[in-house]
Amino acid sequence: MRVPGFRAAAAAAGIKTPGRLDLGLVVADRPAVAAGVFTRNRVKAAPVLLDTARLQARAEARAILVNSGNANACTGPGGLADAEESCRLVAAATGVPADEVLVASTGVIGWPLPMDRIRQAIPELARGLSEDGLEAVSRAILTTDTAAKTAARALSLGGRDVTVAGMAKGAGMIGPDLGPPHATMLAFLFTDAPVEAPWWQAVLAAAAGTTFNRILVDGDTSTNDTVLALASGAAGGPPIGPGRPGAAELEAAVTGVCAELARRICLDGEGATKLVRVAVTGAPDDAAAERIARVVAASPLVKTACFGEDPNWGRVAAAAGRAGVPFDPGDLAIGIGGVEVVAGGRPTGLEAEERARAAMRGREFAVELRVGTGPGRAEILTTDLSVDYVRINADYRS
Amino acid sequence: MRVPGFRAAAAAAGIKTPGRLDLGLVVADRPAVAAGVFTRNRVKAAPVLLDTARLQARAEARAILVNSGNANACTGPGGLADAEESCRLVAAATGVPADEVLVASTGVIGWPLPMDRIRQAIPELARGLSEDGLEAVSRAILTTDTAAKTAARALSLGGRDVTVAGMAKGAGMIGPDLGPPHATMLAFLFTDAPVEAPWWQAVLAAAAGTTFNRILVDGDTSTNDTVLALASGAAGGPPIGPGRPGAAELEAAVTGVCAELARRICLDGEGATKLVRVAVTGAPDDAAAERIARVVAASPLVKTACFGEDPNWGRVAAAAGRAGVPFDPGDLAIGIGGVEVVAGGRPTGLEAEERARAAMRGREFAVELRVGTGPGRAEILTTDLSVDYVRINADYRS
């Protein structure tokens, strides 16, 4: 994964388990147009506060410093000071202005960043910057994730080859509520396309809204959710903006990378053994459909039934019924794994249930609800709730 | 548990596991004043629809027939017909009017009631009615519960001895949202006190609002939640109503019985190893405090931390922050097991955490949040999320 205009490096700074990569630095060769969407949780980590302020002041960045193992959340003024010092350390080691450095953190809440280790590691990171470094950063941001998550698209815009590449981490506290500017996942996108700043922010916000904001592992929204997108312009050509040549293609590529990363966060959700697409149609409007889809996707009883490979549509119906959306239970249709198990509010029979059960043995399946004849529709990607989810979160201090 | 004016019996009708009690009948010697609160889920089981209609027509009842093992939910017009036939069977066997029989069901959704077994069992139930039968009924209503739940209060009203007794079942799909007329728990209260019907309904609705509606095991609201309260008047004396002698005492007894049953539902929540009182103070108003308390109480990450006996206040702070209630994170205080682990938005130190960890080893502890200086406060009783919760619900078709 290389994107012209960006160099990167990662180190094992000792913030997380000794010997594991936990600090990553990405530096743009020249000022990059920057967009960001962040958690709407009332309790925001220091890096979220810092990045939000920086991007409001100027939609431009030269670097991103990211650590795993420590969230720098609920750390008060000292946490903000640590985030600011991290930026100055990057500036000193790389020569970029400190106020053009963005930061992101993930890990345990409430502990001060181990600044001594960060101070020690940054010069080493700066020396190690290379065009091949993004892959190492994608590993440095992981916590309970079992694998790195990257995605890329190559496209041609006006005859110029352009790359859109991204990386993300999950794998718990996943119920993103990314504001405009929206995202406990972290995701970083890089492109060498030239872009106009307001359009770039709008593209990222729209893409996050239909991808990262539509996944749900445990429904817990993090204090640290952050999606950043940097465009170096190194591919050359005129800046891409609303209605300009290439705008639709570039937006599709960004959305495609976000969708692939979001899906991989879900696939690698804590303890997850299933990827479940909850799709609602026939609601009064899209917002009502989304409310139903979220309640079904977050229901512990639906999620444990998915883990148990049990086409327990009664739990799906009960969850839909408590979403606060009016519908006639006599109109309800439910499909599991492509098999209609409920029609007109009534079960279609044991044979259908057995086929649904067989479909649930796969790694991926859909739970589809039709609640009426309205135009509203929505989809949420979710996971099952497994014995391992409980073990991971009863043992791990996250 | 005896309440003058009521006789009861239970049978193993073969609706649930063969040989286990699964059908209960309570009959009042003369018309009893009846109150009910029911699930606000859009998908309502047939017995909920039937009882709601009956109590709207007349606040009076002579009998309650309750089964476990089958919810009679999502069973369409046939389910309603089965519920009505059950009432007629009770009427034929006991001589009470069919339209004064109430019904309640809990168990698997979507299967027709096994009417042949119910037809066979009801005459036997009628023959077995006795003043000592309530205890057997309290066992017949159980599903994944590990123990029967009963509570009683004896009081003296105007020189007359009065009993308020109740029974309840949990233990999953517990996130009651009981409407006015509010309640997957089932609970039945019986008293020999004489009461006025509108006041009795108001007393039950108020008691349910502060007890059953304040517990949460998995947050899934059932299609079948039902609380019924029958007052036989057998103790004699003038009907108790608003402002009358004894009203406050009787209301306190009803609330006390509901609170004890609600607490026991939580203690016996599916897989639960902890009873956790989530208390929020300092919110703008009580409704805001309740929103925060509910999100914290339902958070999978908070619940797994409780199971792991980990005073992971970061998860508590993150859950509070996503409840949609504005507060200043710098004002946040969090207590766990009576130990203040966060004050002014910052951790109070490792020593406090260790004391909180020790308190979490107990069966019961509190998670307390102070989010500001407002007058709003609320409490929710909840459970931890254990490995066994997942096992029970991945294996059990409920």
Tab-separated table of C-alpha atoms in Angstrom, chain B residues 8-369:
chain	number	residue	atom	x	y	z
B	8	ALA	CA	-55.194	-21.568	42.697
B	9	ALA	CA	-53.722	-24.675	41.122
B	10	ALA	CA	-50.954	-25.626	38.696
B	11	ALA	CA	-50.381	-28.541	36.368
B	12	ALA	CA	-47.753	-30.081	34.122
B	13	ALA	CA	-49.742	-29.932	30.909
B	14	GLY	CA	-46.899	-30.776	28.556
B	15	ILE	CA	-46.554	-27.290	27.045
B	16	LYS	CA	-42.956	-26.969	28.269
B	17	THR	CA	-40.587	-29.788	29.190
B	18	PRO	CA	-42.644	-32.872	30.027
B	19	GLY	CA	-43.225	-33.201	33.774
B	20	ARG	CA	-42.589	-29.539	34.622
B	21	LEU	CA	-45.412	-27.312	35.855
B	22	ASP	CA	-46.433	-25.061	32.965
B	23	LEU	CA	-50.093	-24.111	33.429
B	24	GLY	CA	-51.518	-22.163	36.351
B	25	LEU	CA	-55.005	-21.038	37.247
B	26	VAL	CA	-56.044	-18.526	39.882
B	27	VAL	CA	-59.753	-18.050	40.582
B	28	ALA	CA	-61.354	-15.357	42.713
B	29	ASP	CA	-64.319	-16.455	44.815
B	30	ARG	CA	-66.252	-13.377	43.714
B	31	PRO	CA	-65.578	-10.641	41.131
B	32	ALA	CA	-62.269	-8.974	41.919
B	33	VAL	CA	-61.247	-5.453	40.979
B	34	ALA	CA	-58.608	-5.903	38.285
B	35	ALA	CA	-55.783	-3.677	37.043
B	36	GLY	CA	-53.217	-4.420	34.371
B	37	VAL	CA	-50.187	-2.938	32.691
B	38	PHE	CA	-48.813	-4.400	29.491
B	39	THR	CA	-45.891	-4.265	27.093
B	40	ARG	CA	-45.663	-1.280	24.776
B	41	ASN	CA	-43.909	-3.408	22.169
B	42	ARG	CA	-45.583	-2.942	18.758
B	43	VAL	CA	-45.709	-6.702	18.468
B	44	LYS	CA	-48.114	-7.774	21.185
B	45	ALA	CA	-48.934	-11.352	22.042
B	46	ALA	CA	-52.543	-12.525	21.823
B	47	PRO	CA	-53.042	-12.657	25.634
B	48	VAL	CA	-51.878	-9.045	25.890
B	49	LEU	CA	-54.399	-7.976	23.262
B	50	LEU	CA	-57.172	-9.952	24.926
B	51	ASP	CA	-56.506	-8.725	28.488
B	52	THR	CA	-56.143	-5.118	27.357
B	53	ALA	CA	-59.545	-5.261	25.685
B	54	ARG	CA	-61.173	-6.965	28.691
B	55	LEU	CA	-59.805	-4.503	31.235
B	56	GLN	CA	-60.825	-1.566	29.059
B	57	ALA	CA	-64.362	-2.913	28.967
B	58	ARG	CA	-64.518	-3.712	32.683
B	59	ALA	CA	-62.001	-3.420	35.526
B	60	GLU	CA	-63.099	-6.707	36.975
B	61	ALA	CA	-61.926	-10.297	36.733
B	62	ARG	CA	-62.658	-13.690	38.205
B	63	ALA	CA	-59.666	-15.721	36.996
B	64	ILE	CA	-56.199	-15.722	35.477
B	65	LEU	CA	-54.933	-18.593	33.339
B	66	VAL	CA	-51.208	-18.503	32.687
B	67	ASN	CA	-48.921	-20.824	30.778
B	68	SER	CA	-45.173	-21.029	30.248
B	69	GLY	CA	-43.432	-22.636	27.283
B	70	ASN	CA	-45.422	-20.889	24.591
B	71	ALA	CA	-45.841	-17.107	24.199
B	72	ASN	CA	-48.869	-17.235	21.889
B	73	ALA	CA	-47.217	-14.303	20.081
B	74	CYS	CA	-47.056	-13.819	16.294
B	75	THR	CA	-49.812	-16.381	16.081
B	76	GLY	CA	-52.307	-14.200	14.205
B	77	PRO	CA	-56.090	-14.455	14.507
B	78	GLY	CA	-55.739	-18.130	15.412
B	79	GLY	CA	-53.723	-17.148	18.473
B	80	LEU	CA	-56.419	-14.786	19.616
B	81	ALA	CA	-59.046	-17.471	19.068
B	82	ASP	CA	-56.949	-19.899	21.149
B	83	ALA	CA	-56.720	-17.343	23.966
B	84	GLU	CA	-60.471	-16.859	23.834
B	85	GLU	CA	-61.108	-20.593	23.831
B	86	SER	CA	-58.857	-20.926	26.883
B	87	CYS	CA	-61.103	-18.455	28.691
B	88	ARG	CA	-64.213	-20.423	27.733
B	89	LEU	CA	-62.594	-23.639	28.972
B	90	VAL	CA	-61.888	-21.998	32.321
B	91	ALA	CA	-65.463	-20.695	32.427
B	92	ALA	CA	-66.892	-24.136	31.722
B	93	ALA	CA	-64.758	-25.799	34.375
B	94	THR	CA	-65.196	-23.217	37.130
B	95	GLY	CA	-68.496	-21.482	36.475
B	96	VAL	CA	-67.045	-17.975	36.167
B	97	PRO	CA	-68.038	-15.848	33.135
B	98	ALA	CA	-65.631	-16.339	30.199
B	99	ASP	CA	-65.249	-12.599	29.689
B	100	GLU	CA	-63.971	-12.254	33.266
B	101	VAL	CA	-61.042	-14.601	32.639
B	102	LEU	CA	-57.637	-13.050	31.927
B	103	VAL	CA	-54.791	-14.931	30.265
B	104	ALA	CA	-51.008	-14.635	30.148
B	105	SER	CA	-48.371	-16.593	28.275
B	106	THR	CA	-44.573	-16.759	28.156
B	107	GLY	CA	-42.236	-18.877	26.092
B	108	VAL	CA	-41.472	-19.501	22.444
B	109	ILE	CA	-42.825	-16.989	19.926
B	110	GLY	CA	-44.663	-18.087	16.806
B	111	TRP	CA	-46.018	-21.500	17.720
B	112	PRO	CA	-49.711	-22.162	18.151
B	113	LEU	CA	-50.753	-22.947	21.698
B	114	PRO	CA	-51.119	-26.729	22.096
B	115	MET	CA	-54.844	-26.454	22.713
B	116	ASP	CA	-55.374	-30.194	23.058
B	117	ARG	CA	-53.121	-30.225	26.097
B	118	ILE	CA	-54.753	-27.133	27.554
B	119	ARG	CA	-58.232	-28.628	27.007
B	120	GLN	CA	-57.151	-31.734	28.828
B	121	ALA	CA	-55.504	-29.922	31.749
B	122	ILE	CA	-58.094	-27.291	32.650
B	123	PRO	CA	-60.685	-29.541	34.319
B	124	GLU	CA	-57.895	-31.050	36.412
B	125	LEU	CA	-56.766	-27.538	37.379
B	126	ALA	CA	-60.320	-26.562	38.335
B	127	ARG	CA	-60.669	-29.638	40.549
B	128	GLY	CA	-57.349	-28.872	42.233
B	129	LEU	CA	-58.066	-25.238	43.151
B	130	SER	CA	-57.100	-24.466	46.733
B	131	GLU	CA	-56.113	-21.538	48.938
B	132	ASP	CA	-52.614	-23.043	49.047
B	133	GLY	CA	-52.222	-23.178	45.278
B	134	LEU	CA	-50.530	-19.841	44.586
B	135	GLU	CA	-47.066	-21.176	45.329
B	136	ALA	CA	-47.447	-23.870	42.652
B	137	VAL	CA	-48.580	-21.240	40.143
B	138	SER	CA	-45.446	-19.200	40.937
B	139	ARG	CA	-43.441	-22.242	39.753
B	140	ALA	CA	-45.607	-22.922	36.701
B	141	ILE	CA	-44.817	-19.535	35.162
B	142	LEU	CA	-41.018	-19.980	35.103
B	143	THR	CA	-38.939	-20.368	31.932
B	144	THR	CA	-35.182	-19.807	32.184
B	145	ASP	CA	-35.659	-18.678	35.786
B	146	THR	CA	-33.695	-20.695	38.314
B	147	ALA	CA	-36.144	-20.114	41.166
B	148	ALA	CA	-39.694	-19.002	41.890
B	149	LYS	CA	-40.121	-15.385	42.875
B	150	THR	CA	-42.780	-14.399	45.377
B	151	ALA	CA	-43.196	-11.521	47.787
B	152	ALA	CA	-45.846	-10.573	50.296
B	153	ARG	CA	-46.740	-7.850	52.753
B	154	ALA	CA	-49.167	-8.090	55.656
B	155	LEU	CA	-50.731	-4.871	56.858
B	156	SER	CA	-53.596	-3.677	58.970
B	157	LEU	CA	-56.102	-1.322	57.337
B	158	GLY	CA	-58.760	0.127	59.644
B	159	GLY	CA	-58.291	-2.730	62.046
B	160	ARG	CA	-58.573	-5.392	59.336
B	161	ASP	CA	-55.682	-7.678	58.427
B	162	VAL	CA	-54.862	-7.425	54.751
B	163	THR	CA	-52.396	-9.317	52.561
B	164	VAL	CA	-50.712	-8.157	49.366
B	165	ALA	CA	-48.926	-11.034	47.671
B	166	GLY	CA	-47.241	-11.313	44.294
B	167	MET	CA	-45.337	-13.629	42.017
B	168	ALA	CA	-43.157	-12.941	38.980
B	169	LYS	CA	-41.017	-14.608	36.364
B	170	GLY	CA	-38.018	-13.333	34.402
B	171	ALA	CA	-35.376	-14.073	33.338
B	172	GLY	CA	-34.499	-12.911	29.821
B	173	MET	CA	-35.954	-10.448	27.316
B	174	ILE	CA	-36.035	-8.142	30.306
B	175	GLY	CA	-36.247	-4.478	29.420
B	176	PRO	CA	-39.801	-3.763	30.393
B	177	ASP	CA	-41.563	-0.842	28.817
B	178	LEU	CA	-44.922	-1.018	30.470
B	179	GLY	CA	-47.436	1.425	29.168
B	180	PRO	CA	-50.074	3.221	31.105
B	181	PRO	CA	-51.936	0.717	31.105
B	182	HIS	CA	-47.210	-0.528	31.212
B	183	ALA	CA	-44.565	-4.441	31.680
B	184	THR	CA	-41.129	-10.097	29.467
B	185	MET	CA	-41.750	-10.366	32.726
B	186	LEU	CA	-45.019	-11.649	34.035
B	187	ALA	CA	-46.149	-10.611	37.475
B	188	PHE	CA	-49.398	-11.204	39.308
B	189	LEU	CA	-50.470	-9.515	42.498
B	190	PHE	CA	-53.348	-10.535	44.715
B	191	THR	CA	-54.857	-8.828	47.702
B	192	ASP	CA	-57.942	-9.253	49.812
B	193	ALA	CA	-58.181	-5.496	50.325
B	194	PRO	CA	-61.278	-3.750	48.944
B	195	VAL	CA	-60.376	-1.146	46.330
B	196	GLU	CA	-61.856	1.312	43.862
B	197	ALA	CA	-61.055	0.314	40.297
B	198	PRO	CA	-59.588	3.547	38.781
B	199	TRP	CA	-57.411	4.103	41.851
B	200	TRP	CA	-56.255	0.459	41.786
B	201	GLN	CA	-55.180	0.828	38.139
B	202	ALA	CA	-53.328	4.072	38.971
B	203	VAL	CA	-51.601	2.425	41.938
B	204	LEU	CA	-50.444	-0.522	39.821
B	205	ALA	CA	-49.251	1.706	36.947
B	206	ALA	CA	-47.300	3.947	39.332
B	207	ALA	CA	-45.765	0.980	41.160
B	208	ALA	CA	-44.772	-0.704	37.875
B	209	GLY	CA	-43.239	2.547	36.649
B	210	THR	CA	-40.809	2.737	39.551
B	211	THR	CA	-40.069	-0.996	39.843
B	212	PHE	CA	-40.572	-3.332	36.863
B	213	ASN	CA	-39.916	-0.489	34.439
B	214	ARG	CA	-36.581	0.189	36.176
B	215	ILE	CA	-34.988	-3.217	35.655
B	216	LEU	CA	-32.989	-4.293	32.657
B	217	VAL	CA	-31.337	-7.658	32.027
B	218	ASP	CA	-30.726	-7.554	28.271
B	219	GLY	CA	-32.823	-4.510	27.386
B	220	ASP	CA	-34.983	-6.542	25.019
B	221	THR	CA	-38.621	-5.676	25.578
B	222	SER	CA	-40.925	-8.632	25.312
B	223	THR	CA	-44.096	-9.083	23.314
B	224	ASN	CA	-45.724	-10.550	26.431
B	225	ASP	CA	-44.863	-8.374	29.435
B	226	THR	CA	-47.882	-8.379	31.703
B	227	VAL	CA	-48.562	-7.281	35.246
B	228	LEU	CA	-52.012	-8.019	36.648
B	229	ALA	CA	-53.314	-7.121	40.082
B	230	LEU	CA	-56.548	-8.542	41.482
B	231	ALA	CA	-58.197	-7.289	44.636
B	232	SER	CA	-60.841	-9.619	46.063
B	233	GLY	CA	-62.151	-7.356	48.837
B	234	ALA	CA	-62.501	-10.459	51.031
B	235	ALA	CA	-60.959	-8.581	53.971
B	236	GLY	CA	-64.128	-6.490	54.110
B	237	GLY	CA	-64.537	-2.781	54.787
B	238	PRO	CA	-65.206	0.168	52.484
B	239	PRO	CA	-63.401	0.346	49.135
B	240	ILE	CA	-60.055	2.120	49.347
B	241	GLY	CA	-59.589	5.023	46.939
B	242	PRO	CA	-57.754	8.312	46.593
B	243	GLY	CA	-57.201	10.008	49.957
B	244	ARG	CA	-59.141	7.354	51.848
B	245	PRO	CA	-57.870	5.781	55.063
B	246	GLY	CA	-55.393	3.026	54.242
B	247	ALA	CA	-54.700	4.264	50.698
B	248	ALA	CA	-51.104	5.260	51.385
B	249	GLU	CA	-50.397	2.051	53.300
B	250	LEU	CA	-51.889	-0.178	50.611
B	251	GLU	CA	-50.083	1.672	47.832
B	252	ALA	CA	-46.797	1.297	49.770
B	253	ALA	CA	-47.441	-2.437	50.117
B	254	VAL	CA	-48.141	-2.836	46.381
B	255	THR	CA	-45.020	-0.862	45.508
B	256	GLY	CA	-43.008	-2.878	48.021
B	257	VAL	CA	-44.142	-6.196	46.558
B	258	CYS	CA	-43.442	-4.985	43.003
B	259	ALA	CA	-39.990	-3.723	44.037
B	260	GLU	CA	-39.104	-7.017	45.682
B	261	LEU	CA	-40.275	-9.027	42.675
B	262	ALA	CA	-38.446	-6.713	40.245
B	263	ARG	CA	-35.245	-7.068	42.232
B	264	ARG	CA	-35.576	-10.834	42.254
B	265	ILE	CA	-36.125	-10.901	38.491
B	266	CYS	CA	-32.825	-9.065	38.139
B	267	LEU	CA	-31.007	-11.274	40.658
B	268	ASP	CA	-32.196	-14.282	38.636
B	269	GLY	CA	-31.473	-12.657	35.246
B	270	GLU	CA	-30.202	-15.056	32.610
B	271	GLY	CA	-26.600	-15.939	33.431
B	272	ALA	CA	-26.391	-13.078	35.927
B	273	THR	CA	-23.675	-13.251	38.569
B	274	LYS	CA	-24.060	-9.636	39.754
B	275	LEU	CA	-26.896	-7.285	40.654
B	276	VAL	CA	-25.827	-3.784	39.695
B	277	ARG	CA	-27.646	-0.613	40.730
B	278	VAL	CA	-26.923	2.144	38.205
B	279	ALA	CA	-27.718	5.498	39.802
B	280	VAL	CA	-27.454	8.845	38.030
B	281	THR	CA	-27.671	12.226	39.772
B	282	GLY	CA	-27.064	15.841	38.755
B	283	ALA	CA	-28.788	15.570	35.369
B	284	PRO	CA	-30.940	18.381	33.990
B	285	ASP	CA	-34.081	16.411	34.877
B	286	ASP	CA	-35.199	12.905	35.858
B	287	ALA	CA	-35.885	11.862	32.262
B	288	ALA	CA	-32.340	12.818	31.231
B	289	ALA	CA	-30.936	10.943	34.233
B	290	GLU	CA	-32.961	7.881	33.235
B	291	ARG	CA	-31.657	8.011	29.656
B	292	ILE	CA	-28.080	7.951	30.929
B	293	ALA	CA	-28.821	5.202	33.463
B	294	ARG	CA	-30.464	3.034	30.797
B	295	VAL	CA	-27.578	3.357	28.337
B	296	VAL	CA	-25.016	2.544	31.047
B	297	ALA	CA	-27.119	-0.363	32.323
B	298	ALA	CA	-27.525	-1.815	28.814
B	299	SER	CA	-23.943	-1.296	27.641
B	300	PRO	CA	-22.343	-4.661	26.749
B	301	LEU	CA	-18.936	-3.257	27.678
B	302	VAL	CA	-20.075	-2.068	31.104
B	303	LYS	CA	-21.888	-5.352	31.712
B	304	THR	CA	-18.905	-7.522	30.739
B	305	ALA	CA	-16.662	-5.370	32.977
B	306	CYS	CA	-19.072	-6.090	35.843
B	307	PHE	CA	-18.834	-9.797	35.053
B	308	GLY	CA	-15.039	-9.484	35.014
B	309	GLU	CA	-15.079	-7.534	38.325
B	310	ASP	CA	-13.092	-4.802	36.592
B	311	PRO	CA	-13.788	-1.203	37.786
B	312	ASN	CA	-13.511	-0.074	34.178
B	313	TRP	CA	-14.970	3.386	34.653
B	314	GLY	CA	-13.829	4.440	31.156
B	315	ARG	CA	-16.569	2.257	29.719
B	316	VAL	CA	-19.076	3.831	32.123
B	317	ALA	CA	-18.005	7.325	31.037
B	318	ALA	CA	-18.168	6.370	27.338
B	319	ALA	CA	-21.660	4.896	27.737
B	320	ALA	CA	-22.900	7.988	29.606
B	321	GLY	CA	-21.481	10.167	26.857
B	322	ARG	CA	-23.516	8.512	24.123
B	323	ALA	CA	-26.884	8.825	25.887
B	324	GLY	CA	-27.769	12.040	24.095
B	325	VAL	CA	-27.788	14.090	27.285
B	326	PRO	CA	-25.560	17.169	27.387
B	327	PHE	CA	-23.101	17.293	30.288
B	328	ASP	CA	-19.600	18.569	30.877
B	329	PRO	CA	-17.169	15.604	30.996
B	330	GLY	CA	-15.032	17.726	33.349
B	331	ASP	CA	-17.849	17.540	35.926
B	332	LEU	CA	-18.241	13.777	35.778
B	333	ALA	CA	-17.927	11.767	38.982
B	334	ILE	CA	-18.186	7.966	39.018
B	335	GLY	CA	-18.473	5.679	42.009
B	336	ILE	CA	-18.186	1.893	41.816
B	337	GLY	CA	-19.054	-0.201	44.830
B	338	GLY	CA	-19.214	2.963	46.944
B	339	VAL	CA	-15.703	4.056	45.970
B	340	GLU	CA	-15.274	7.286	44.008
B	341	VAL	CA	-13.032	6.298	41.106
B	342	VAL	CA	-13.575	9.435	39.010
B	343	ALA	CA	-13.988	13.006	40.240
B	344	GLY	CA	-13.976	16.127	38.102
B	345	GLY	CA	-13.699	13.954	35.008
B	346	ARG	CA	-10.379	12.431	36.144
B	347	PRO	CA	-9.479	9.137	37.833
B	348	THR	CA	-8.873	9.361	41.567
B	349	GLY	CA	-6.055	6.847	41.451
B	350	LEU	CA	-5.090	3.205	41.500
B	351	GLU	CA	-5.723	2.735	45.195
B	352	ALA	CA	-9.389	3.727	44.728
B	353	GLU	CA	-9.660	1.389	41.756
B	354	GLU	CA	-8.340	-1.465	43.836
B	355	ARG	CA	-10.935	-0.792	46.531
B	356	ALA	CA	-13.647	-0.647	43.849
B	357	ARG	CA	-12.371	-3.931	42.402
B	358	ALA	CA	-12.677	-5.544	45.830
B	359	ALA	CA	-16.265	-4.246	46.184
B	360	MET	CA	-17.141	-5.727	42.768
B	361	ARG	CA	-16.332	-9.211	44.059
B	362	GLY	CA	-19.601	-9.046	45.978
B	363	ARG	CA	-22.910	-10.199	44.524
B	364	GLU	CA	-24.317	-6.646	44.534
B	365	PHE	CA	-22.780	-3.245	44.014
B	366	ALA	CA	-23.660	0.189	42.663
B	367	VAL	CA	-22.358	2.146	39.699
B	368	GLU	CA	-23.067	5.781	40.503
B	369	LEU	CA	-22.662	8.720	38.138
